[in-house]
Short mmCIF file of C-alpha atoms and ligand atoms in Angstrom, two decimals:
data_model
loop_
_atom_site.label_atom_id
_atom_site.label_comp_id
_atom_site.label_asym_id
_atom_site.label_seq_id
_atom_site.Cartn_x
_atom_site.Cartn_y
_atom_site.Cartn_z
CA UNK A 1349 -80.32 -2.94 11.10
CA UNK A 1350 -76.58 -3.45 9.85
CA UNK A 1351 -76.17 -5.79 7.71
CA UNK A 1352 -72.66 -6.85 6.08
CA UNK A 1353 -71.87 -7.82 2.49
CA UNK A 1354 -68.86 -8.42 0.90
CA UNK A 1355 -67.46 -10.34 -2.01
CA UNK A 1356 -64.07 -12.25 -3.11
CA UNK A 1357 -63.13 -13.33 -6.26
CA UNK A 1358 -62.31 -17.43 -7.25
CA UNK A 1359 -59.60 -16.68 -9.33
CA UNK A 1360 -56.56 -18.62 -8.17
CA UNK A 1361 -55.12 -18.45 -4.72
CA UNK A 1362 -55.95 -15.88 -1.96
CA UNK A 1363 -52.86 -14.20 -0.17
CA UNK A 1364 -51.73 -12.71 2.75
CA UNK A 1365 -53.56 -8.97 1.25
CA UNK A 1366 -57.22 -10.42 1.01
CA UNK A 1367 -56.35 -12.09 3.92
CA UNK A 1368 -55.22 -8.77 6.13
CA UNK A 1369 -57.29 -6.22 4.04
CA UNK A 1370 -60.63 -8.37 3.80
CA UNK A 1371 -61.17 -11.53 5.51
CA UNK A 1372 -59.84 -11.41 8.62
CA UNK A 1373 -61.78 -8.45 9.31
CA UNK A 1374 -65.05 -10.69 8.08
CA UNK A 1375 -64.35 -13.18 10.41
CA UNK A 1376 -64.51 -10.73 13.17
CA UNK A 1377 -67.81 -9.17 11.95
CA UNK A 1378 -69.52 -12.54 12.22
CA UNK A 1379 -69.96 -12.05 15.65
CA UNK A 1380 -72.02 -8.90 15.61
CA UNK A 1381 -73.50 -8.79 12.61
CA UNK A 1382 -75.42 -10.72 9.84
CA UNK A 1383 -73.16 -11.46 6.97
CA UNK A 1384 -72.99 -12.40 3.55
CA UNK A 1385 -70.06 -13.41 2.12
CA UNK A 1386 -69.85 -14.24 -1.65
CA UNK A 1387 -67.58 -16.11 -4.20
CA UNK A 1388 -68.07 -13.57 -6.96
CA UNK A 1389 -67.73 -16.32 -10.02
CA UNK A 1390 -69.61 -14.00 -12.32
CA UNK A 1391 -67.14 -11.06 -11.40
CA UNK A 1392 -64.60 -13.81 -12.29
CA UNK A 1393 -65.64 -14.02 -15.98
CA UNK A 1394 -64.91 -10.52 -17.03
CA UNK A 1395 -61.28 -11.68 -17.60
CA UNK A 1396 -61.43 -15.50 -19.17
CA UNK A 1397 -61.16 -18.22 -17.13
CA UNK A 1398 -60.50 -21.76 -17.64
CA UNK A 1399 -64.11 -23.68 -16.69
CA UNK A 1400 -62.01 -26.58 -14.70
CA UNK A 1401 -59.74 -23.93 -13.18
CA UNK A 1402 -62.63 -21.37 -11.92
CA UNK A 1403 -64.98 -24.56 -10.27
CA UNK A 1404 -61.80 -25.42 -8.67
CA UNK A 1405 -60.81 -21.79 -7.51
CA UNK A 1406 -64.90 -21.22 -6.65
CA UNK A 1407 -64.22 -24.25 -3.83
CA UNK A 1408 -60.63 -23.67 -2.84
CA UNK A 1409 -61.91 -19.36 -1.76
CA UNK A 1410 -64.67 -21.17 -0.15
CA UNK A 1411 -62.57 -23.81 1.68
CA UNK A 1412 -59.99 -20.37 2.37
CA UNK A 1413 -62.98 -19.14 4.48
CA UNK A 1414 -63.96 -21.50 5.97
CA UNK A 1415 -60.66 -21.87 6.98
CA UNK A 1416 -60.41 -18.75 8.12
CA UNK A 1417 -62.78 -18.73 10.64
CA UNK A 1418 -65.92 -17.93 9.02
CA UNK A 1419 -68.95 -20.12 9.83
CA UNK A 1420 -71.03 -20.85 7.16
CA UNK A 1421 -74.13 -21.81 9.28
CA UNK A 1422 -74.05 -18.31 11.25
CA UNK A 1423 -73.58 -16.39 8.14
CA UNK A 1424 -74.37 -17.30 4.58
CA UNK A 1425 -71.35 -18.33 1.62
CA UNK A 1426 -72.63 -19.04 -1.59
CA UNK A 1427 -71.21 -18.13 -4.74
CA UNK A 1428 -72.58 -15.08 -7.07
CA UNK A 1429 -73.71 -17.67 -9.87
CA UNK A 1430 -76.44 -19.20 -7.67
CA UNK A 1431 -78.03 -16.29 -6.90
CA UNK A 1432 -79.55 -15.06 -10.40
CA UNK A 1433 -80.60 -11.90 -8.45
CA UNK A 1434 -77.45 -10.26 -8.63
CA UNK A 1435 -77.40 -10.60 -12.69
CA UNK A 1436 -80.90 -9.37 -13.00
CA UNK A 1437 -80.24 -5.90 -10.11
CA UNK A 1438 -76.97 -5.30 -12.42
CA UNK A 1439 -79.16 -4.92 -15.54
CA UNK A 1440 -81.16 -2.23 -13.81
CA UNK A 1441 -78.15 -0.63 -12.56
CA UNK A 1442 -76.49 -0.82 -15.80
CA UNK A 1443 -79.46 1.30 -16.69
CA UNK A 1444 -79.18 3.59 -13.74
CA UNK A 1445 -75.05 4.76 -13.94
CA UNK A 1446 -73.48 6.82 -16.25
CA UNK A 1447 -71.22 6.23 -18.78
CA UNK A 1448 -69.11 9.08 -17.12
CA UNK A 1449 -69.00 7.53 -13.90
CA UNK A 1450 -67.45 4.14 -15.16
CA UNK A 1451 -64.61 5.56 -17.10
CA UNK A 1452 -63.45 7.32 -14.27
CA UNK A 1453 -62.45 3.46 -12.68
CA UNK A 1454 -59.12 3.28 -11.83
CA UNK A 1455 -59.77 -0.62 -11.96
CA UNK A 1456 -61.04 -0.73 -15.26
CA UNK A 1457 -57.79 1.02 -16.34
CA UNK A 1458 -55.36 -1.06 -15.13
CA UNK A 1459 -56.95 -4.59 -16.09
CA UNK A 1460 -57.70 -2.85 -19.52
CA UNK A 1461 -54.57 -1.53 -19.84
CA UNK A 1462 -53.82 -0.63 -23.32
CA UNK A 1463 -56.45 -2.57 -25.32
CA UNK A 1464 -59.14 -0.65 -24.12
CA UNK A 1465 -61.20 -1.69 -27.16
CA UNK A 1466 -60.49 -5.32 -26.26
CA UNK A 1467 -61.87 -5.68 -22.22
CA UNK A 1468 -65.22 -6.91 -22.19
CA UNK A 1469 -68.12 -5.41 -21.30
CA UNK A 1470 -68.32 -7.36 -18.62
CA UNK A 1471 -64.95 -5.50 -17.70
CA UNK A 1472 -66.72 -2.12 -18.17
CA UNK A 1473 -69.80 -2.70 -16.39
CA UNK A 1474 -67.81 -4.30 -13.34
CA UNK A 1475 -68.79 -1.83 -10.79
CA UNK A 1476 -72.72 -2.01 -11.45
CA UNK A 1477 -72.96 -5.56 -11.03
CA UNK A 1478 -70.76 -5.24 -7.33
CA UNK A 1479 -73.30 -2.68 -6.78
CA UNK A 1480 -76.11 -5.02 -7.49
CA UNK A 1481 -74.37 -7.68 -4.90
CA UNK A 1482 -74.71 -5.39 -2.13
CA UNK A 1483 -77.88 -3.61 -2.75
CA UNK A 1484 -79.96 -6.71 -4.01
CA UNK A 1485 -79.38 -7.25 -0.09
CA UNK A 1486 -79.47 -3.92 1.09
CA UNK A 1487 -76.35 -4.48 2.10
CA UNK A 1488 -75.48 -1.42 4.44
CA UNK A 1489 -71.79 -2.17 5.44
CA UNK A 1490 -68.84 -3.39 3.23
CA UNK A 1491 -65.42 -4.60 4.75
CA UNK A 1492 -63.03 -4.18 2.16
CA UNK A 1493 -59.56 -3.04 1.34
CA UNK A 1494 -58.36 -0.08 0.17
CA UNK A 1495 -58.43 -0.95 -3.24
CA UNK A 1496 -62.28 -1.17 -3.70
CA UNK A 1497 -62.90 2.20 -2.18
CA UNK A 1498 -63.61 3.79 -5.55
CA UNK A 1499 -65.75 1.12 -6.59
CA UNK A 1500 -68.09 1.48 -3.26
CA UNK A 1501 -68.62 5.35 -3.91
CA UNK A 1502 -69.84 4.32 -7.56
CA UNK A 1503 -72.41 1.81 -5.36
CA UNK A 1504 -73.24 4.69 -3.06
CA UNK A 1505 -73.79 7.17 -6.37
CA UNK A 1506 -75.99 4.42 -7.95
CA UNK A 1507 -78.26 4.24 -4.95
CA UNK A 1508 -78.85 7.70 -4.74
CA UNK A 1509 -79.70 8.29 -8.39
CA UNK A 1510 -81.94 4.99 -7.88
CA UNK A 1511 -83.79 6.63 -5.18
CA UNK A 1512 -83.88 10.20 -6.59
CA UNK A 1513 -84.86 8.75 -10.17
CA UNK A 1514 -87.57 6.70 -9.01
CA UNK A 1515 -88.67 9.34 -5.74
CA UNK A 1516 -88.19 6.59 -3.25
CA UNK A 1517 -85.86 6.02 -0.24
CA UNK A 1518 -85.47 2.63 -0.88
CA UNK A 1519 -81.70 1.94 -1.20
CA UNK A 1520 -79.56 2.41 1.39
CA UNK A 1521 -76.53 4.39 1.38
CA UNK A 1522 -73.47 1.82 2.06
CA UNK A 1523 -70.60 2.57 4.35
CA UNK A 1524 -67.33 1.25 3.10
CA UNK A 1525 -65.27 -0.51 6.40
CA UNK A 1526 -61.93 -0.22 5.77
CA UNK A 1527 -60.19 -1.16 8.94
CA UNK A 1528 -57.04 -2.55 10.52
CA UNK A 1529 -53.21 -1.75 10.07
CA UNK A 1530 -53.02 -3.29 6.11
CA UNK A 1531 -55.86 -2.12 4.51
CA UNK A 1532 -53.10 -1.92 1.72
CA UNK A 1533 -50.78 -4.98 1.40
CA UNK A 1534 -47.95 -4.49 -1.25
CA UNK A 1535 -45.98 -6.48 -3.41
CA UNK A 1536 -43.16 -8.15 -1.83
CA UNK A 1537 -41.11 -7.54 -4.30
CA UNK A 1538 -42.22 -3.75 -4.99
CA UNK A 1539 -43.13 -1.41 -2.30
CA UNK A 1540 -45.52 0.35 -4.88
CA UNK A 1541 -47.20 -2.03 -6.10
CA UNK A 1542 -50.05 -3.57 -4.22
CA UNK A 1543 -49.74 -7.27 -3.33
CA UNK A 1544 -51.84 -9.48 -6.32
CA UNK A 1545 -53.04 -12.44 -7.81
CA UNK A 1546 -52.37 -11.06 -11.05
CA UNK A 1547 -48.73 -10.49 -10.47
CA UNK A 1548 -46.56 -12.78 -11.93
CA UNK A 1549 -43.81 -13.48 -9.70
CA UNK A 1550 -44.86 -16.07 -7.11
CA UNK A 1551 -42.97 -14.11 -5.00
CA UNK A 1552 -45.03 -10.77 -4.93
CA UNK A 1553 -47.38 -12.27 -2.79
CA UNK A 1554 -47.67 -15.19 0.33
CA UNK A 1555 -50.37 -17.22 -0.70
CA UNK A 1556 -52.77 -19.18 2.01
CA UNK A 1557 -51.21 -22.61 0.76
CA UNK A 1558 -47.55 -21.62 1.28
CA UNK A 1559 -45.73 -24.28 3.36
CA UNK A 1560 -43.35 -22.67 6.53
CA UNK A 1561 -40.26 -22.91 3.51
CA UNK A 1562 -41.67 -21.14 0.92
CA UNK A 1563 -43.02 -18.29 3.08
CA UNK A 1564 -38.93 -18.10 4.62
CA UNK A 1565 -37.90 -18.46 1.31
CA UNK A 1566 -40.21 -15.35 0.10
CA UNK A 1567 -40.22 -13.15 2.86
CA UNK A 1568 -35.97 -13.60 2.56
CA UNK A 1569 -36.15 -12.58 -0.45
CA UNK A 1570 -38.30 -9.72 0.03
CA UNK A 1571 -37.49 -6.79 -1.31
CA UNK A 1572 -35.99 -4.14 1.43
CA UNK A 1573 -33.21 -1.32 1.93
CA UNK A 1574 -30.00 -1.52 3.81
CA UNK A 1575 -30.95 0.46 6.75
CA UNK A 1576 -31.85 -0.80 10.16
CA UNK A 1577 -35.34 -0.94 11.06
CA UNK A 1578 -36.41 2.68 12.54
CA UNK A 1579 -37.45 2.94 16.34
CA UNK A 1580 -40.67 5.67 14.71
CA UNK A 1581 -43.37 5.28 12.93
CA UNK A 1582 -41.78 8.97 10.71
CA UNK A 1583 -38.53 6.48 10.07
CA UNK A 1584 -40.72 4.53 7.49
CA UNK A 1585 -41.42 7.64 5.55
CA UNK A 1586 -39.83 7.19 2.13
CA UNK A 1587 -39.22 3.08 2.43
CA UNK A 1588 -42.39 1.84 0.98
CA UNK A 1589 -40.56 -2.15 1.73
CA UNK A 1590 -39.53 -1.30 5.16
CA UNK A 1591 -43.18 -0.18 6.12
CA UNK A 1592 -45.39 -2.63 3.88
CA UNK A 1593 -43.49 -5.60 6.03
CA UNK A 1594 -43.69 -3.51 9.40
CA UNK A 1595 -47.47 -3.18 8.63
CA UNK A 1596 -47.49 -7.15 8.06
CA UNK A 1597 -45.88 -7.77 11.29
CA UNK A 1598 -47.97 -5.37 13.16
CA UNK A 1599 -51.40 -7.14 11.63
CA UNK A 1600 -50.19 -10.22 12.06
CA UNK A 1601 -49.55 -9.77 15.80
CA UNK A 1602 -52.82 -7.22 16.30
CA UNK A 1603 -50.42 -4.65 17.18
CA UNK A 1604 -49.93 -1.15 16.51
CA UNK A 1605 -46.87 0.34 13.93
CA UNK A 1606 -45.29 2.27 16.80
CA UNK A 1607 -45.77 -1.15 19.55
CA UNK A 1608 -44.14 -2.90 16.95
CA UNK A 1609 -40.73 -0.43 16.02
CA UNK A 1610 -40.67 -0.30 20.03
CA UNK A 1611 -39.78 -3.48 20.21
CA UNK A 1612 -37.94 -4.44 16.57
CA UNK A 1613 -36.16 -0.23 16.29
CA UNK A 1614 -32.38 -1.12 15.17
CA UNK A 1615 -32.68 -4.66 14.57
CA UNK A 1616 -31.11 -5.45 10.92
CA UNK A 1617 -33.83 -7.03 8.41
CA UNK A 1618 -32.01 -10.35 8.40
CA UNK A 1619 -33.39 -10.72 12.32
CA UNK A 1620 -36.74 -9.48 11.46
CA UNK A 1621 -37.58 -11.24 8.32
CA UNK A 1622 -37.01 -14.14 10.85
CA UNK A 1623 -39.37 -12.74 13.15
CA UNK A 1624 -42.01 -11.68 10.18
CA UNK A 1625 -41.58 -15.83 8.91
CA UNK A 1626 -42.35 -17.40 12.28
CA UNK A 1627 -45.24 -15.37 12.41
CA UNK A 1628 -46.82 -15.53 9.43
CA UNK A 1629 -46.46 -19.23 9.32
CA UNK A 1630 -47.88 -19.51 12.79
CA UNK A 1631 -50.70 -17.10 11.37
CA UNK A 1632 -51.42 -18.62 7.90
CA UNK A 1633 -50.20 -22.61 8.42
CA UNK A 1634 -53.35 -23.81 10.06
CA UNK A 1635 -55.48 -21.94 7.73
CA UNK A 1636 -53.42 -23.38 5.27
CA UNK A 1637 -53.84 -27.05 6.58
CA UNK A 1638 -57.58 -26.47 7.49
CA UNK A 1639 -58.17 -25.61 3.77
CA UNK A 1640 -56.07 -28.44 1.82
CA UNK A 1641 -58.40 -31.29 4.35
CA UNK A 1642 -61.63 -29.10 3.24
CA UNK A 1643 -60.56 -28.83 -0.48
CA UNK A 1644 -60.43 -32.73 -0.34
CA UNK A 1645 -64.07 -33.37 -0.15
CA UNK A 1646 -65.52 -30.89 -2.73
CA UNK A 1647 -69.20 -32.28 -1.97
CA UNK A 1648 -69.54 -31.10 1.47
CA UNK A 1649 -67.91 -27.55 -0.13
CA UNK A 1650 -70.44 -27.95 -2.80
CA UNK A 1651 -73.40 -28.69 0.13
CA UNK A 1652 -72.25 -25.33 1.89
CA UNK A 1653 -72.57 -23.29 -1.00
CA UNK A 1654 -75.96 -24.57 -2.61
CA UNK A 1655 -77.30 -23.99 1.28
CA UNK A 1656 -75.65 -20.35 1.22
CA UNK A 1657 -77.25 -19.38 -1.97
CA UNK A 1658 -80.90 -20.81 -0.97
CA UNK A 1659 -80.49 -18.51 2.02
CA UNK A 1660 -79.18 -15.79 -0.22
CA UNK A 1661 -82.20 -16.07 -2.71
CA UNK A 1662 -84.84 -15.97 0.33
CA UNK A 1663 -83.43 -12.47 1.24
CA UNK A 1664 -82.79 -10.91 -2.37
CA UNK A 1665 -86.27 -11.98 -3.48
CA UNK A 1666 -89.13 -9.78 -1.80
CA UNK A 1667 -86.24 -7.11 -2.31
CA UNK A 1668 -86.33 -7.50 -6.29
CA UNK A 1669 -90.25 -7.60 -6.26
CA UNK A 1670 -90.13 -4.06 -4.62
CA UNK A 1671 -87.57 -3.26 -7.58
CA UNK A 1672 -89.70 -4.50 -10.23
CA UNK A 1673 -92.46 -2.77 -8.84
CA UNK A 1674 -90.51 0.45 -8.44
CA UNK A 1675 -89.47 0.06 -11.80
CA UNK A 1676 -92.64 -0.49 -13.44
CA UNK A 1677 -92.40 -4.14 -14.92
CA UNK A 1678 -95.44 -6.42 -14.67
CA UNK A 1679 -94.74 -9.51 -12.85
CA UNK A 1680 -96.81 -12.29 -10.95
CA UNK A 1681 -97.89 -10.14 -7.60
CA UNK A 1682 -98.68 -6.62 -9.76
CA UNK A 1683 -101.55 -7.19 -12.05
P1 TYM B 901 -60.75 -9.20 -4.76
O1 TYM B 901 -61.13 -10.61 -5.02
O2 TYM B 901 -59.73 -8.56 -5.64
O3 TYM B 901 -60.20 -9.06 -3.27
C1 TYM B 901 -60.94 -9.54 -2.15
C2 TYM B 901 -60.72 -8.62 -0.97
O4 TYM B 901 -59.31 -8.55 -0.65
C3 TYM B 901 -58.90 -7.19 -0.59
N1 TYM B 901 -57.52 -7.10 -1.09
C4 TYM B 901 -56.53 -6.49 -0.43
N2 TYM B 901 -56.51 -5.86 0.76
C5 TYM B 901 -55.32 -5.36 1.17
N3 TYM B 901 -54.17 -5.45 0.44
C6 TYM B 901 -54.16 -6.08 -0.76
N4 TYM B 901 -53.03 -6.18 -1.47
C7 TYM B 901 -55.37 -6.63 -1.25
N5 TYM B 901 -55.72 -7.30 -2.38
C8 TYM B 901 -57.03 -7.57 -2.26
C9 TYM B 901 -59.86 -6.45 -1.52
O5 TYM B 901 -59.92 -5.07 -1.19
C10 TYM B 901 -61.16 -7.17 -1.25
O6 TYM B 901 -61.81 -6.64 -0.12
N6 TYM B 901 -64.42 -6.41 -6.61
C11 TYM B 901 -64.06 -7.22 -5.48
C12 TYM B 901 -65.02 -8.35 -5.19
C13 TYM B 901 -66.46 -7.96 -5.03
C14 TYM B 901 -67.00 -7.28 -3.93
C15 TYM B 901 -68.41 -7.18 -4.21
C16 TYM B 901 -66.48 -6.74 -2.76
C17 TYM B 901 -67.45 -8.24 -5.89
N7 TYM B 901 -68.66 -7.77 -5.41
C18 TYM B 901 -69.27 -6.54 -3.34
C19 TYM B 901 -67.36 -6.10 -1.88
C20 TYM B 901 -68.74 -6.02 -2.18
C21 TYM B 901 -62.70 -7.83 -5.76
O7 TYM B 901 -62.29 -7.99 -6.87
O8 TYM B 901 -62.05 -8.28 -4.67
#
């Protein structure tokens, strides 16, 4: 049986990245799968947060989802921190993968960045605890973006070095699902640079709460060259701007690169930022909308996730028994 896990983290607003890269593509798993789908508040703490600011990010990405399409009675949304499961499967895994394996993170480096010495362990030990989210489910598909690739091969390697250590087949081994035509947003403002809440300029990114002006005002001020748009895909090669906002267009609309330079091939960016605005407005505006009137009564929010993570619990349990018993630790059903 398939069944889907992924995670998002609360810290401040989701864009138009998680949107194309992640959480669109949830919403159209829903209808063949089983899904979890968790507000990873504990993933959230390896970098400090404010307390007010991360219970109010925890319900805004909740209310985003929601938002989005994604219904909470069909699958389950809860947030990490209500599920104690995930902290305890971490510790084991923090016990199962190497040293070797984490510093090889690309992640770790670039939060790190130079004060190595400084990131917490938390930081470090990032990886084991996304590893425990999924497996604690036996989670055996991920929809992600590009970015997490690296970290789902470290979940694979941890399940096989579970199983091999222990002699059981007992983990599975997770497929990433990296699908669509933006698995990769990028900055607005950089080409290179992937689209991010960390970025500082407000206009790297197009944030779910944008109003129709602020998402003109960005995507006019988008970053681009002074070319024409190319009537081929091979046109884009070597204009990282030209092709991260032709990818936009073509995942906003569901269509292909090349269906898309059919139809916009010579037009000047000023026309097609145009185009690119009315869309993503049309796109993002009622999820937008949909989100401020859900953000506005935080108990029913609140209801969702407790609900979620009660449903979460009754599948992680009888899995954590069999890991406790694997592992050898005495607990109430092994005398
Ligand atoms: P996070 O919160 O950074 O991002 C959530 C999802 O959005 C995708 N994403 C993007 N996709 C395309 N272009 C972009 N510019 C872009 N930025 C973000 C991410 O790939 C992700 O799918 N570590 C994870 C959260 C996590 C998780 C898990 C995911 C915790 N446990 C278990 C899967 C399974 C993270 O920080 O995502």
């Amino acid at each position: 049986m398939n069944r889907i896990f992924s995670g998002i983290q609360p810290t401040g607003n989701l864009h138009l990245g998680n949107y194309l890269g992640a959480v669109r593509n949830w919403v159209s798993l829903q209808h063949d799968y089983e899904c979890i789908y968790c507000v990873v508040d504990l993933h959230a703490i390896t970098q400090w947060q404010e307390p007010e600011e991360l219970r109010k990010s925890t319900r805004e990405v909740t209310a985003a989802l929601i938002a989005a399409g994604i219904d909470p009675k069909k699958n389950i949304v809860f947030n990490q921190s209500q599920n104690p499961d995930h902290a305890q499967l971490a510790w084991i895994f923090n016990c199962v993968a190497r040293l070797g394996w984490l510093n090889r993170m690309t992640q770790f480096k670039e939060k790190a960045g130079k004060h190595r010495e400084n990131a917490s362990v938390g930081l470090y030990a990032y990886p084991n605890l996304m590893a425990a989210d999924i497996l604690a489910y036996k989670g055996t598909h991920v929809p992600v973006g590009e970015d997490q690739k690296q970290h789902l091969e470290l979940c694979r390697d941890i399940a096989q070095k579970f199983n091999s250590d222990y002699g059981v087949e007992f983990f599975p081994i997770t497929e990433p699902l990296i699908f669509g035509t933006a698995t990769r947003v990028m900055s607005l403002r950089d080409g290179k640079n992937k689209m991010s809440k960390s970025d500082p300029s407000e206009y790297s990114r197009i944030n779910f709460t944008d109003g129709p002006d602020e998402i003109a005002k960005k995507i006019r001020k988008a970053k681009t060259d002074p070319d024409a748009l190319p009537s081929e895909a091979k046109g884009l090669e070597g204009r990282p701007e030209a092709e991260n906002l032709v990818g936009i267009y073509a995942a906003l609309s569901d269509k292909s690169i090349e269906q898309v330079l059919a139809e916009v091939g010579g037009k000047q960016f000023s026309e097609f930022k145009q185009m690119l605005s009315e869309l993503c407005v049309e796109v993002l505006g009622p999820i937008g909308n949909e989100m401020k009137r859900l953000v506005a009564e935080p108990q029913h929010i609140d209801a969702i996730l407790r609900d979620g993570a009660d449903r979460a619990r009754e599948m992680t349990h009888p899995i954590l028994e069999e890991v406790m018993d694997i592992v050898g630790f005495v607990h109430p059903l092994k005398g």
